[in-house]
């Protein structure tokens, strides 16, 4: 019998989160169940909470920056083992058979499933996802700090890879906020010459500490 999952859910648009219990049903053959250790919060969670995009189902359990341990595996899962420390981001499933999935662009799959759209997210004791979307993490990583890498982090890291940014390149980051500060850290580690553009004088010193060579 599947154990109930304890969560925090909003009963309606803009309403505060409150305790919520649900039974997820049988584990799918390609699904992984994760015992949540930490879950970040992103502006997308807030947009979904308020139904800004017109696709929120209530009760709504937010959370798509999930860090936790694998506690159950479907019979057709691969690569993962019970006890693995893993992360789960915005997407939690795709068809695995279309041209996009087969070319490594699963996020463009027309049947891609989002972790908090039409299903319950990571503000819970446990959460489920299709195994290819569950990323193994190194033991010793700080669970409370790793969560944002799965959403804001990949949002800024992906264009570095897609655009072929080289360690010899000079790169500017405009806006040092939730995304911008991670971009600075990535680019500095990548070896780039990094300039931070900000309109806030209070952020200039912080931008230098985060990895910018200069601010403007």
mmCIF file with all atom_site columns, C-alpha atoms in Angstrom, residues 53-179:
data_model
loop_
_atom_site.group_PDB
_atom_site.id
_atom_site.type_symbol
_atom_site.label_atom_id
_atom_site.label_alt_id
_atom_site.label_comp_id
_atom_site.label_asym_id
_atom_site.label_entity_id
_atom_site.label_seq_id
_atom_site.pdbx_PDB_ins_code
_atom_site.Cartn_x
_atom_site.Cartn_y
_atom_site.Cartn_z
_atom_site.occupancy
_atom_site.B_iso_or_equiv
_atom_site.pdbx_formal_charge
_atom_site.auth_seq_id
_atom_site.auth_comp_id
_atom_site.auth_asym_id
_atom_site.auth_atom_id
_atom_site.pdbx_PDB_model_num
ATOM 1   C CA . UNK A 1 53  ? -0.633 31.598 -16.225 1.00 0.00 ? 53  UNK A CA 1
ATOM 2   C CA . UNK A 1 54  ? -4.139 30.145 -16.039 1.00 0.00 ? 54  UNK A CA 1
ATOM 3   C CA . UNK A 1 55  ? -3.031 26.518 -15.649 1.00 0.00 ? 55  UNK A CA 1
ATOM 4   C CA . UNK A 1 56  ? -2.849 25.941 -11.895 1.00 0.00 ? 56  UNK A CA 1
ATOM 5   C CA . UNK A 1 57  ? -4.800 23.062 -10.393 1.00 0.00 ? 57  UNK A CA 1
ATOM 6   C CA . UNK A 1 58  ? -5.804 23.385 -6.733  1.00 0.00 ? 58  UNK A CA 1
ATOM 7   C CA . UNK A 1 59  ? -4.955 22.293 -4.140  1.00 0.00 ? 59  UNK A CA 1
ATOM 8   C CA . UNK A 1 60  ? -1.548 23.415 -5.389  1.00 0.00 ? 60  UNK A CA 1
ATOM 9   C CA . UNK A 1 61  ? 1.711  22.059 -3.932  1.00 0.00 ? 61  UNK A CA 1
ATOM 10  C CA . UNK A 1 62  ? 4.608  24.247 -5.162  1.00 0.00 ? 62  UNK A CA 1
ATOM 11  C CA . UNK A 1 63  ? 8.288  23.381 -5.342  1.00 0.00 ? 63  UNK A CA 1
ATOM 12  C CA . UNK A 1 64  ? 10.488 22.507 -8.320  1.00 0.00 ? 64  UNK A CA 1
ATOM 13  C CA . UNK A 1 65  ? 13.964 22.995 -6.855  1.00 0.00 ? 65  UNK A CA 1
ATOM 14  C CA . UNK A 1 66  ? 14.014 19.680 -5.041  1.00 0.00 ? 66  UNK A CA 1
ATOM 15  C CA . UNK A 1 67  ? 16.954 18.017 -3.310  1.00 0.00 ? 67  UNK A CA 1
ATOM 16  C CA . UNK A 1 68  ? 16.462 14.630 -1.662  1.00 0.00 ? 68  UNK A CA 1
ATOM 17  C CA . UNK A 1 69  ? 17.225 10.910 -1.498  1.00 0.00 ? 69  UNK A CA 1
ATOM 18  C CA . UNK A 1 70  ? 15.860 8.165  -3.721  1.00 0.00 ? 70  UNK A CA 1
ATOM 19  C CA . UNK A 1 71  ? 13.612 5.920  -1.628  1.00 0.00 ? 71  UNK A CA 1
ATOM 20  C CA . UNK A 1 72  ? 11.762 3.935  -4.302  1.00 0.00 ? 72  UNK A CA 1
ATOM 21  C CA . UNK A 1 73  ? 12.404 2.906  -7.902  1.00 0.00 ? 73  UNK A CA 1
ATOM 22  C CA . UNK A 1 74  ? 10.039 1.682  -10.603 1.00 0.00 ? 74  UNK A CA 1
ATOM 23  C CA . UNK A 1 75  ? 10.976 -1.581 -12.271 1.00 0.00 ? 75  UNK A CA 1
ATOM 24  C CA . UNK A 1 76  ? 12.173 0.076  -15.492 1.00 0.00 ? 76  UNK A CA 1
ATOM 25  C CA . UNK A 1 77  ? 14.247 2.877  -14.002 1.00 0.00 ? 77  UNK A CA 1
ATOM 26  C CA . UNK A 1 78  ? 17.953 3.139  -14.786 1.00 0.00 ? 78  UNK A CA 1
ATOM 27  C CA . UNK A 1 79  ? 21.106 4.813  -13.503 1.00 0.00 ? 79  UNK A CA 1
ATOM 28  C CA . UNK A 1 80  ? 19.756 5.488  -10.008 1.00 0.00 ? 80  UNK A CA 1
ATOM 29  C CA . UNK A 1 81  ? 19.932 3.521  -6.767  1.00 0.00 ? 81  UNK A CA 1
ATOM 30  C CA . UNK A 1 82  ? 18.124 3.634  -3.446  1.00 0.00 ? 82  UNK A CA 1
ATOM 31  C CA . UNK A 1 83  ? 19.802 6.206  -1.210  1.00 0.00 ? 83  UNK A CA 1
ATOM 32  C CA . UNK A 1 84  ? 21.226 8.361  -4.029  1.00 0.00 ? 84  UNK A CA 1
ATOM 33  C CA . UNK A 1 85  ? 21.247 12.110 -3.394  1.00 0.00 ? 85  UNK A CA 1
ATOM 34  C CA . UNK A 1 86  ? 19.402 13.677 -6.333  1.00 0.00 ? 86  UNK A CA 1
ATOM 35  C CA . UNK A 1 87  ? 17.891 16.879 -7.657  1.00 0.00 ? 87  UNK A CA 1
ATOM 36  C CA . UNK A 1 88  ? 14.649 17.541 -9.532  1.00 0.00 ? 88  UNK A CA 1
ATOM 37  C CA . UNK A 1 89  ? 13.890 20.750 -11.417 1.00 0.00 ? 89  UNK A CA 1
ATOM 38  C CA . UNK A 1 90  ? 11.060 22.218 -13.500 1.00 0.00 ? 90  UNK A CA 1
ATOM 39  C CA . UNK A 1 91  ? 10.501 19.159 -15.692 1.00 0.00 ? 91  UNK A CA 1
ATOM 40  C CA . UNK A 1 92  ? 9.681  15.723 -14.333 1.00 0.00 ? 92  UNK A CA 1
ATOM 41  C CA . UNK A 1 93  ? 8.788  13.715 -17.424 1.00 0.00 ? 93  UNK A CA 1
ATOM 42  C CA . UNK A 1 94  ? 8.716  13.464 -21.229 1.00 0.00 ? 94  UNK A CA 1
ATOM 43  C CA . UNK A 1 95  ? 7.677  10.891 -23.823 1.00 0.00 ? 95  UNK A CA 1
ATOM 44  C CA . UNK A 1 96  ? 11.197 9.628  -24.554 1.00 0.00 ? 96  UNK A CA 1
ATOM 45  C CA . UNK A 1 97  ? 10.286 8.713  -28.131 1.00 0.00 ? 97  UNK A CA 1
ATOM 46  C CA . UNK A 1 98  ? 9.771  11.911 -30.165 1.00 0.00 ? 98  UNK A CA 1
ATOM 47  C CA . UNK A 1 99  ? 12.456 13.625 -32.261 1.00 0.00 ? 99  UNK A CA 1
ATOM 48  C CA . UNK A 1 100 ? 13.124 16.165 -29.513 1.00 0.00 ? 100 UNK A CA 1
ATOM 49  C CA . UNK A 1 101 ? 13.630 13.509 -26.838 1.00 0.00 ? 101 UNK A CA 1
ATOM 50  C CA . UNK A 1 102 ? 15.810 11.356 -29.086 1.00 0.00 ? 102 UNK A CA 1
ATOM 51  C CA . UNK A 1 103 ? 17.987 14.334 -30.050 1.00 0.00 ? 103 UNK A CA 1
ATOM 52  C CA . UNK A 1 104 ? 18.672 15.318 -26.450 1.00 0.00 ? 104 UNK A CA 1
ATOM 53  C CA . UNK A 1 105 ? 16.168 18.180 -26.370 1.00 0.00 ? 105 UNK A CA 1
ATOM 54  C CA . UNK A 1 106 ? 13.688 16.542 -24.012 1.00 0.00 ? 106 UNK A CA 1
ATOM 55  C CA . UNK A 1 107 ? 12.669 19.910 -22.587 1.00 0.00 ? 107 UNK A CA 1
ATOM 56  C CA . UNK A 1 108 ? 11.080 20.688 -25.973 1.00 0.00 ? 108 UNK A CA 1
ATOM 57  C CA . UNK A 1 109 ? 9.002  17.500 -25.984 1.00 0.00 ? 109 UNK A CA 1
ATOM 58  C CA . UNK A 1 110 ? 5.362  18.347 -26.659 1.00 0.00 ? 110 UNK A CA 1
ATOM 59  C CA . UNK A 1 111 ? 4.392  15.901 -23.921 1.00 0.00 ? 111 UNK A CA 1
ATOM 60  C CA . UNK A 1 112 ? 6.909  17.146 -21.364 1.00 0.00 ? 112 UNK A CA 1
ATOM 61  C CA . UNK A 1 113 ? 5.505  17.259 -17.838 1.00 0.00 ? 113 UNK A CA 1
ATOM 62  C CA . UNK A 1 114 ? 6.327  20.017 -15.385 1.00 0.00 ? 114 UNK A CA 1
ATOM 63  C CA . UNK A 1 115 ? 6.871  19.175 -11.726 1.00 0.00 ? 115 UNK A CA 1
ATOM 64  C CA . UNK A 1 116 ? 4.208  21.610 -10.474 1.00 0.00 ? 116 UNK A CA 1
ATOM 65  C CA . UNK A 1 117 ? 1.759  21.704 -13.400 1.00 0.00 ? 117 UNK A CA 1
ATOM 66  C CA . UNK A 1 118 ? -1.098 19.266 -12.994 1.00 0.00 ? 118 UNK A CA 1
ATOM 67  C CA . UNK A 1 119 ? 0.766  17.417 -10.254 1.00 0.00 ? 119 UNK A CA 1
ATOM 68  C CA . UNK A 1 120 ? 2.072  17.988 -6.745  1.00 0.00 ? 120 UNK A CA 1
ATOM 69  C CA . UNK A 1 121 ? 5.545  19.489 -6.276  1.00 0.00 ? 121 UNK A CA 1
ATOM 70  C CA . UNK A 1 122 ? 8.348  19.377 -3.779  1.00 0.00 ? 122 UNK A CA 1
ATOM 71  C CA . UNK A 1 123 ? 6.877  21.266 -0.803  1.00 0.00 ? 123 UNK A CA 1
ATOM 72  C CA . UNK A 1 124 ? 6.216  17.814 0.574   1.00 0.00 ? 124 UNK A CA 1
ATOM 73  C CA . UNK A 1 125 ? 7.802  14.870 2.322   1.00 0.00 ? 125 UNK A CA 1
ATOM 74  C CA . UNK A 1 126 ? 8.156  13.072 -1.004  1.00 0.00 ? 126 UNK A CA 1
ATOM 75  C CA . UNK A 1 127 ? 7.848  13.775 -4.710  1.00 0.00 ? 127 UNK A CA 1
ATOM 76  C CA . UNK A 1 128 ? 7.915  11.625 -7.852  1.00 0.00 ? 128 UNK A CA 1
ATOM 77  C CA . UNK A 1 129 ? 9.436  12.000 -11.304 1.00 0.00 ? 129 UNK A CA 1
ATOM 78  C CA . UNK A 1 130 ? 10.446 10.024 -14.378 1.00 0.00 ? 130 UNK A CA 1
ATOM 79  C CA . UNK A 1 131 ? 14.011 8.781  -13.850 1.00 0.00 ? 131 UNK A CA 1
ATOM 80  C CA . UNK A 1 132 ? 15.752 10.629 -16.748 1.00 0.00 ? 132 UNK A CA 1
ATOM 81  C CA . UNK A 1 133 ? 14.754 13.940 -15.143 1.00 0.00 ? 133 UNK A CA 1
ATOM 82  C CA . UNK A 1 134 ? 16.268 13.079 -11.758 1.00 0.00 ? 134 UNK A CA 1
ATOM 83  C CA . UNK A 1 135 ? 19.883 14.263 -11.528 1.00 0.00 ? 135 UNK A CA 1
ATOM 84  C CA . UNK A 1 136 ? 22.407 12.479 -9.271  1.00 0.00 ? 136 UNK A CA 1
ATOM 85  C CA . UNK A 1 137 ? 24.317 14.887 -7.013  1.00 0.00 ? 137 UNK A CA 1
ATOM 86  C CA . UNK A 1 138 ? 27.626 14.444 -5.183  1.00 0.00 ? 138 UNK A CA 1
ATOM 87  C CA . UNK A 1 139 ? 27.405 13.568 -1.512  1.00 0.00 ? 139 UNK A CA 1
ATOM 88  C CA . UNK A 1 140 ? 28.505 16.442 0.666   1.00 0.00 ? 140 UNK A CA 1
ATOM 89  C CA . UNK A 1 141 ? 26.736 19.130 -1.347  1.00 0.00 ? 141 UNK A CA 1
ATOM 90  C CA . UNK A 1 142 ? 24.678 21.533 0.771   1.00 0.00 ? 142 UNK A CA 1
ATOM 91  C CA . UNK A 1 143 ? 21.056 20.602 0.056   1.00 0.00 ? 143 UNK A CA 1
ATOM 92  C CA . UNK A 1 144 ? 19.777 24.026 1.088   1.00 0.00 ? 144 UNK A CA 1
ATOM 93  C CA . UNK A 1 145 ? 22.042 25.798 -1.403  1.00 0.00 ? 145 UNK A CA 1
ATOM 94  C CA . UNK A 1 146 ? 21.837 23.338 -4.298  1.00 0.00 ? 146 UNK A CA 1
ATOM 95  C CA . UNK A 1 147 ? 18.113 23.702 -5.034  1.00 0.00 ? 147 UNK A CA 1
ATOM 96  C CA . UNK A 1 148 ? 18.281 26.960 -7.045  1.00 0.00 ? 148 UNK A CA 1
ATOM 97  C CA . UNK A 1 149 ? 20.810 25.361 -9.420  1.00 0.00 ? 149 UNK A CA 1
ATOM 98  C CA . UNK A 1 150 ? 17.967 23.204 -10.759 1.00 0.00 ? 150 UNK A CA 1
ATOM 99  C CA . UNK A 1 151 ? 15.969 26.194 -12.037 1.00 0.00 ? 151 UNK A CA 1
ATOM 100 C CA . UNK A 1 152 ? 17.684 29.584 -12.033 1.00 0.00 ? 152 UNK A CA 1
ATOM 101 C CA . UNK A 1 153 ? 21.063 27.883 -12.294 1.00 0.00 ? 153 UNK A CA 1
ATOM 102 C CA . UNK A 1 154 ? 20.297 25.897 -15.431 1.00 0.00 ? 154 UNK A CA 1
ATOM 103 C CA . UNK A 1 155 ? 18.506 28.922 -16.898 1.00 0.00 ? 155 UNK A CA 1
ATOM 104 C CA . UNK A 1 156 ? 21.794 30.841 -17.019 1.00 0.00 ? 156 UNK A CA 1
ATOM 105 C CA . UNK A 1 157 ? 24.168 27.899 -17.506 1.00 0.00 ? 157 UNK A CA 1
ATOM 106 C CA . UNK A 1 158 ? 22.344 26.518 -20.552 1.00 0.00 ? 158 UNK A CA 1
ATOM 107 C CA . UNK A 1 159 ? 23.045 29.557 -22.797 1.00 0.00 ? 159 UNK A CA 1
ATOM 108 C CA . UNK A 1 160 ? 26.730 29.422 -21.821 1.00 0.00 ? 160 UNK A CA 1
ATOM 109 C CA . UNK A 1 161 ? 26.833 25.946 -23.348 1.00 0.00 ? 161 UNK A CA 1
ATOM 110 C CA . UNK A 1 162 ? 24.369 26.537 -26.199 1.00 0.00 ? 162 UNK A CA 1
ATOM 111 C CA . UNK A 1 163 ? 26.165 29.697 -27.378 1.00 0.00 ? 163 UNK A CA 1
ATOM 112 C CA . UNK A 1 164 ? 29.585 28.093 -27.164 1.00 0.00 ? 164 UNK A CA 1
ATOM 113 C CA . UNK A 1 165 ? 31.035 30.560 -24.651 1.00 0.00 ? 165 UNK A CA 1
ATOM 114 C CA . UNK A 1 166 ? 34.789 29.961 -24.379 1.00 0.00 ? 166 UNK A CA 1
ATOM 115 C CA . UNK A 1 167 ? 37.075 30.578 -21.372 1.00 0.00 ? 167 UNK A CA 1
ATOM 116 C CA . UNK A 1 168 ? 38.827 33.246 -23.469 1.00 0.00 ? 168 UNK A CA 1
ATOM 117 C CA . UNK A 1 169 ? 35.613 35.228 -24.025 1.00 0.00 ? 169 UNK A CA 1
ATOM 118 C CA . UNK A 1 170 ? 34.644 38.505 -22.408 1.00 0.00 ? 170 UNK A CA 1
ATOM 119 C CA . UNK A 1 171 ? 31.064 38.307 -21.154 1.00 0.00 ? 171 UNK A CA 1
ATOM 120 C CA . UNK A 1 172 ? 28.732 40.861 -19.563 1.00 0.00 ? 172 UNK A CA 1
ATOM 121 C CA . UNK A 1 173 ? 25.910 40.044 -17.174 1.00 0.00 ? 173 UNK A CA 1
ATOM 122 C CA . UNK A 1 174 ? 23.100 42.601 -17.063 1.00 0.00 ? 174 UNK A CA 1
ATOM 123 C CA . UNK A 1 175 ? 21.143 42.643 -13.818 1.00 0.00 ? 175 UNK A CA 1
ATOM 124 C CA . UNK A 1 176 ? 22.603 41.044 -10.692 1.00 0.00 ? 176 UNK A CA 1
ATOM 125 C CA . UNK A 1 177 ? 19.583 39.370 -9.139  1.00 0.00 ? 177 UNK A CA 1
ATOM 126 C CA . UNK A 1 178 ? 18.550 35.774 -8.562  1.00 0.00 ? 178 UNK A CA 1
ATOM 127 C CA . UNK A 1 179 ? 19.755 34.692 -12.008 1.00 0.00 ? 179 UNK A CA 1
#
